[in-house]
Coordinates of N, CA and C in Angstrom, one line a residue:
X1 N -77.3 -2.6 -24.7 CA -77.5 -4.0 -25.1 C -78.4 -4.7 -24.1
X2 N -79.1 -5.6 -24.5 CA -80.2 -6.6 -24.0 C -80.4 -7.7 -24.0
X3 N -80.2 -8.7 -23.0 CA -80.3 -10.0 -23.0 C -81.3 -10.6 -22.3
X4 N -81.5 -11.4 -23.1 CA -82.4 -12.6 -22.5 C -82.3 -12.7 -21.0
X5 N -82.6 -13.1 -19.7 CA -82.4 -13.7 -18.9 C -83.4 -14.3 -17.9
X6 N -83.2 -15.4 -17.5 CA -83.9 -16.6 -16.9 C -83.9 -15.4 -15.7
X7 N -85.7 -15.8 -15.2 CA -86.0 -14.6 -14.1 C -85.5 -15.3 -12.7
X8 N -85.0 -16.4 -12.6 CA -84.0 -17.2 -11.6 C -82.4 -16.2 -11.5
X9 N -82.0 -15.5 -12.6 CA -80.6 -15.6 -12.7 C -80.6 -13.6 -12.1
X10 N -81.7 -13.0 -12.4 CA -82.2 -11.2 -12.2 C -80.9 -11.4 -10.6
X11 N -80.9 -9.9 -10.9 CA -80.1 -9.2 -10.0 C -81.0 -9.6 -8.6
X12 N -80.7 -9.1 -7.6 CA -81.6 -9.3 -6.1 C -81.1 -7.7 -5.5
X13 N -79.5 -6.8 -6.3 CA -79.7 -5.7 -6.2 C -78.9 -5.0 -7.4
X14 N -79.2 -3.4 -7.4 CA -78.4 -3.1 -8.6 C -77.0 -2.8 -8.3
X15 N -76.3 -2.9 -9.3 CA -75.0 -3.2 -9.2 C -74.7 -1.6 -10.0
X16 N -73.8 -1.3 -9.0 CA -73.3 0.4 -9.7 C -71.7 0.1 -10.4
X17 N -71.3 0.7 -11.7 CA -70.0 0.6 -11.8 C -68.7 1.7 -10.8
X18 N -67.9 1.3 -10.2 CA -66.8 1.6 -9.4 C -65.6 0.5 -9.1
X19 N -64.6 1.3 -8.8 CA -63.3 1.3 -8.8 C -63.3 1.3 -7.0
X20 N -63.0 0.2 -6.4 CA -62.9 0.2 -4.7 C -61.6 -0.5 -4.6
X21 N -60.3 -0.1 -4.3 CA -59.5 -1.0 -4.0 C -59.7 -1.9 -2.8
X22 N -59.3 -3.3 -2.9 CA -59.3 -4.4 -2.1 C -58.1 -4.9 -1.9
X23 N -58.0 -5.6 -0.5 CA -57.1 -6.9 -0.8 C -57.9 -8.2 -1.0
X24 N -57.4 -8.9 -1.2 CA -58.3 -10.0 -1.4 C -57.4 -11.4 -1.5
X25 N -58.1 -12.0 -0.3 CA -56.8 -13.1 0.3 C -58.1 -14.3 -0.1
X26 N -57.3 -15.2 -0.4 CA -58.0 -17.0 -0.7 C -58.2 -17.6 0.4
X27 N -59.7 -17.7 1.4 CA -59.5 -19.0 3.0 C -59.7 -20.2 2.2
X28 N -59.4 -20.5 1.0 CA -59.6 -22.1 0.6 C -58.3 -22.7 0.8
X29 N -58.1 -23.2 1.5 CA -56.3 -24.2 1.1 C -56.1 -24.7 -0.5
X30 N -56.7 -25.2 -0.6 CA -56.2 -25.7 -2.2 C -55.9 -24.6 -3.3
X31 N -56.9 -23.5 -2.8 CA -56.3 -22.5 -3.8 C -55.7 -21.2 -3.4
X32 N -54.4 -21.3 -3.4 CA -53.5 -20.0 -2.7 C -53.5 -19.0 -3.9
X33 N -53.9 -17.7 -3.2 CA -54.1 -16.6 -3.7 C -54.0 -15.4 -3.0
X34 N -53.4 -14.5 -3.0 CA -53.8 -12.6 -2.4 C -53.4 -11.7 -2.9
X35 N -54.5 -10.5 -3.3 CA -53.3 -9.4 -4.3 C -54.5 -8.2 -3.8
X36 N -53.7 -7.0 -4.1 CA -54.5 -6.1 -4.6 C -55.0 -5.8 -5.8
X37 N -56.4 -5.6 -5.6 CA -57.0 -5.4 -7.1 C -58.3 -4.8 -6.9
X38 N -59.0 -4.1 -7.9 CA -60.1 -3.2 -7.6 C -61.6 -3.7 -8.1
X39 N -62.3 -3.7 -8.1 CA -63.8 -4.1 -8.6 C -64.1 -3.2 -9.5
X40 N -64.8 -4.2 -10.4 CA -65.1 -3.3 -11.4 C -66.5 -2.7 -11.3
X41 N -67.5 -3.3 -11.0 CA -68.9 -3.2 -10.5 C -69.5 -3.8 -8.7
X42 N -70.1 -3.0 -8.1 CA -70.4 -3.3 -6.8 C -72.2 -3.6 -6.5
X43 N -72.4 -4.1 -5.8 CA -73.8 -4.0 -5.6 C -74.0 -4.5 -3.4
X44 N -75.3 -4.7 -3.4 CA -75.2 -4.7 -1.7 C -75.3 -6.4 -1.9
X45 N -75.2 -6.9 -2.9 CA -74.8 -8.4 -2.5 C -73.5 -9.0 -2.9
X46 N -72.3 -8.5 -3.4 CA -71.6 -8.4 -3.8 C -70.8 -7.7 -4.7
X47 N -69.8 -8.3 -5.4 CA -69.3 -7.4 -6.7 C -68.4 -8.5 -7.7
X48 N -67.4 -7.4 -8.7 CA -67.4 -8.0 -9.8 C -66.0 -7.4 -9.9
X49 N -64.6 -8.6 -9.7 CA -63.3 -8.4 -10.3 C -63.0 -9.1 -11.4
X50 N -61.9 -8.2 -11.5 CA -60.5 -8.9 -12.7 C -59.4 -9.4 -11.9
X51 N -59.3 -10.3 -12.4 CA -58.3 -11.2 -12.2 C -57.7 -11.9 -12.9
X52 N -56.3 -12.6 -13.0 CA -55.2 -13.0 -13.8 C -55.7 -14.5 -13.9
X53 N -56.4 -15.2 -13.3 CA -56.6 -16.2 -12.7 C -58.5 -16.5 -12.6
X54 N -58.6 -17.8 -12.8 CA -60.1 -18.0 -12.3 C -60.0 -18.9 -11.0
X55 N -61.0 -19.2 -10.8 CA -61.4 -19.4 -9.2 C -62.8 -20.2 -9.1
X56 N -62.2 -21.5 -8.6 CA -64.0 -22.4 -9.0 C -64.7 -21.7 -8.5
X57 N -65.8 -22.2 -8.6 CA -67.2 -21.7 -7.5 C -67.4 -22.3 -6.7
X58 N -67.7 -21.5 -6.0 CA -67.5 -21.6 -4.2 C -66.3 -21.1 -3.4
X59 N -65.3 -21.1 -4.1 CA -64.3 -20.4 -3.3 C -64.6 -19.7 -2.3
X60 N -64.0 -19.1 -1.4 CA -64.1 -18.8 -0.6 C -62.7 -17.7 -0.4
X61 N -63.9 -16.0 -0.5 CA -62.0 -14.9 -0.1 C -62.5 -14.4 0.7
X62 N -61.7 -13.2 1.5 CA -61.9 -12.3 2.5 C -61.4 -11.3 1.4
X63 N -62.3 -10.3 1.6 CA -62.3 -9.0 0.9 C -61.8 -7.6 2.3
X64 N -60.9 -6.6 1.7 CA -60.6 -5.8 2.8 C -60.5 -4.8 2.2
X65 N -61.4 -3.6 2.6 CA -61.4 -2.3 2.3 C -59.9 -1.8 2.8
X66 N -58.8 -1.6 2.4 CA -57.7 -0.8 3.4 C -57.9 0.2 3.8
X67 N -58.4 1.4 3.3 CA -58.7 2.5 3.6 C -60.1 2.8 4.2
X68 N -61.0 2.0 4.2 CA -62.1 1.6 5.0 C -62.0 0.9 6.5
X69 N -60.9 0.3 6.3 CA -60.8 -0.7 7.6 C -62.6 -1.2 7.9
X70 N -62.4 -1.8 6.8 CA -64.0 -3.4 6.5 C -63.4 -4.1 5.8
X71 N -63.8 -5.5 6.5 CA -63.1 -6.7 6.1 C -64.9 -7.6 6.1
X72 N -64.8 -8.6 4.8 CA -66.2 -9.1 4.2 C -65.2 -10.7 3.8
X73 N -66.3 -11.5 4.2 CA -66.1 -12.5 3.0 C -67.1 -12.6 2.0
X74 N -66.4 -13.3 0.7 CA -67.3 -13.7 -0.1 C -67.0 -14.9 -0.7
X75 N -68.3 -15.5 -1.9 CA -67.9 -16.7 -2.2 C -68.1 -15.9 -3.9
X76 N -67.3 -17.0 -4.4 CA -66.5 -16.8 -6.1 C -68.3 -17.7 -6.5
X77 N -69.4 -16.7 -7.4 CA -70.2 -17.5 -8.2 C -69.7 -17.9 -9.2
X78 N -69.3 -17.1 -10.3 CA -68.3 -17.7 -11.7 C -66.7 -16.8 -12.2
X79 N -66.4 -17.8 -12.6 CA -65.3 -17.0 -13.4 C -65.7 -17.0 -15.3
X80 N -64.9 -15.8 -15.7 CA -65.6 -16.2 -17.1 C -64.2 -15.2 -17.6
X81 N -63.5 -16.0 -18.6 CA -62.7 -15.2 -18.8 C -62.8 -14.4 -20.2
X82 N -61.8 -13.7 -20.3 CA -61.9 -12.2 -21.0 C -61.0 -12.6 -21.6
X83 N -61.6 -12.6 -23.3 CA -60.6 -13.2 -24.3 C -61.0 -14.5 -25.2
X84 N -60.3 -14.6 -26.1 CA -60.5 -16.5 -26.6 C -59.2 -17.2 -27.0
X85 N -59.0 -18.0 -26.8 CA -57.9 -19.1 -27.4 C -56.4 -18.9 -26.0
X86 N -55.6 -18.8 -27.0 CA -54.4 -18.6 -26.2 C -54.2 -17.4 -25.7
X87 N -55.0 -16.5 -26.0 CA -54.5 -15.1 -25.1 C -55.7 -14.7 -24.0
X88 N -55.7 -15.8 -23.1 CA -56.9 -15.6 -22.0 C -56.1 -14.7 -20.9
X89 N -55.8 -14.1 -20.8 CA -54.8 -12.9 -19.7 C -55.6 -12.6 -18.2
X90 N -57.4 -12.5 -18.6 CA -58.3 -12.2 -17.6 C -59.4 -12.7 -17.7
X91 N -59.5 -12.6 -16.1 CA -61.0 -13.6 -15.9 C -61.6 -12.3 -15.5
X92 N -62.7 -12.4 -15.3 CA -64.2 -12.0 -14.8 C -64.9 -12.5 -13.6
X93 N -64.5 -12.3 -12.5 CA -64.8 -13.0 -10.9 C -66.2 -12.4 -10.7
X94 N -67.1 -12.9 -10.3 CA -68.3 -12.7 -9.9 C -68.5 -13.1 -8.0
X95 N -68.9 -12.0 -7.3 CA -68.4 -12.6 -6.0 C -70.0 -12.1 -5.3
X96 N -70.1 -13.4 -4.1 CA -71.4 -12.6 -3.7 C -70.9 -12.7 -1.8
X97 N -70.9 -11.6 -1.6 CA -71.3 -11.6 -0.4 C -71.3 -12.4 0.9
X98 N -71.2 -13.1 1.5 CA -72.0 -13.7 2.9 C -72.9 -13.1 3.5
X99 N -72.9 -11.8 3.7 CA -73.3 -11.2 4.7 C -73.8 -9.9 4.0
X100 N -75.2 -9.9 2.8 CA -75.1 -8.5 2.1 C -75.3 -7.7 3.0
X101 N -75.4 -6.8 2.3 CA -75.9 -4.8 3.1 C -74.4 -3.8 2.8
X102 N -74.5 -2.7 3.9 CA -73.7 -1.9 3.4 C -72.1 -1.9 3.7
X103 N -71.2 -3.3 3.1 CA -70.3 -3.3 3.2 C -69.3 -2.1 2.3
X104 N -70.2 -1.5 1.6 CA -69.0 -0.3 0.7 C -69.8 1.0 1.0
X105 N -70.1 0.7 2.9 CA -70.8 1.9 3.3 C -69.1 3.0 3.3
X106 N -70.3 4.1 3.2 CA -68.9 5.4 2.9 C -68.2 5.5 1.8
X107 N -68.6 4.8 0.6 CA -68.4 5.3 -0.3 C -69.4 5.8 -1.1
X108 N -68.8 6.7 -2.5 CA -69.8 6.9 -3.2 C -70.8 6.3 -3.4
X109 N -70.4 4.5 -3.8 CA -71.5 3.8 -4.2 C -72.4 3.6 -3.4
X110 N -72.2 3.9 -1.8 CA -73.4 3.4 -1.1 C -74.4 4.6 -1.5
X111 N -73.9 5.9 -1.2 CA -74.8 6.8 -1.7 C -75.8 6.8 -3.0
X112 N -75.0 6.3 -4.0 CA -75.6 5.9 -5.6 C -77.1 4.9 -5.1
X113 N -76.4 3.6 -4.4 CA -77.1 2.5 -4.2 C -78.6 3.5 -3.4
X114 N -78.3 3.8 -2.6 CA -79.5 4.4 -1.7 C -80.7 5.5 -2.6
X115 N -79.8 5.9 -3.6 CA -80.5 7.4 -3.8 C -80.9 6.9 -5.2
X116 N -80.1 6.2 -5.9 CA -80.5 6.0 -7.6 C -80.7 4.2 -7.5
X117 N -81.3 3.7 -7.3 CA -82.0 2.7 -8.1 C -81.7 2.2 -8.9
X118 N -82.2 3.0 -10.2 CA -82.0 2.7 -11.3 C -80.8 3.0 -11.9
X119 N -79.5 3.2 -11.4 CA -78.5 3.6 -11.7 C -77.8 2.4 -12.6
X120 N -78.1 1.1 -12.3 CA -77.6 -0.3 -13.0 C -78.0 -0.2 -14.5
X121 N -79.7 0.2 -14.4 CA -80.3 0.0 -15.1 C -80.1 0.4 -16.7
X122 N -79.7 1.9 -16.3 CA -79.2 3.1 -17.1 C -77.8 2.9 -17.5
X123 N -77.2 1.7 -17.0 CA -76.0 1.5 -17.6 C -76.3 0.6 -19.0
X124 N -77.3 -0.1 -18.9 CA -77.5 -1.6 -20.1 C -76.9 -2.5 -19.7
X125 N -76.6 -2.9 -18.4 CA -75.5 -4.1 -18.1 C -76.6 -5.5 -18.3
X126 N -76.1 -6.5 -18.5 CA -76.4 -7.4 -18.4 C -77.4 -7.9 -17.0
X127 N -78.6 -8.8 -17.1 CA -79.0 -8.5 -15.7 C -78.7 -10.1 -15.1
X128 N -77.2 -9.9 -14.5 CA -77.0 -11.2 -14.2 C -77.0 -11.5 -12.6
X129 N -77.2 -12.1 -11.7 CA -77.5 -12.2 -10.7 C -76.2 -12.2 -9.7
X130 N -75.3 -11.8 -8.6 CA -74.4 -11.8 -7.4 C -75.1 -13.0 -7.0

């Protein structure tokens, strides 16, 4: 599938799909939050969870590889939830980074990211910007 998009909004990298478990704690006071949960898509400027919950923009989490022992922050660009009417169950977190590069160094995806390129591309994902 193919969409339109404002050349303001283009990726800045490609985003591979993967499964990385996290913790993922809230540094905003006003909005208390921490769970484990996995990403659905990664890229070197951030990535892309599910969540029960949405999260303004801007927020502010700490992301923690456990089994990595790497710990990242990032900031919440949108939530968009999954669903319509009364059965919204999941949002769609879009997170970017503070500090891109190789925070999901050692995994598969860094390898993907380094070696294939075009690996986003070849998915048809939407080309929406971290």
């Amino acid at each position: 599938m193919t969409y339109s998009i404002n050349t303001q909004e283009r990726r800045r990298s490609q985003r591979i799909r993967q499964s990385v478990p996290l913790i993922v704690r809230c540094l905003d006071s006003p909005v208390a939050f921490g769970g484990n949960l996995n990403t659905v898509e990664v890229s070197r400027h951030g990535c892309v969870i599910h969540v029960l919950r949405p999260f303004p923009r801007g927020t502010e989490l700490r992301l923690d590889i456990p089994y990595g022992h790497r710990t990242a922050t990032a900031r919440v660009i949108h939530s968009d939830p999954i669903g319509t009417g009364m059965h919204l169950t999941t949002w769609t977190v879009a997170l970017e980074l503070d500090k891109p590069g190789d925070f999901w160094n050692g995994s598969v995806v860094a390898t993907r990211l380094a070696q294939d390129p075009g690996a986003a591309a070849e998915q048809g994902e939407a080309s929406l910007r971290f």
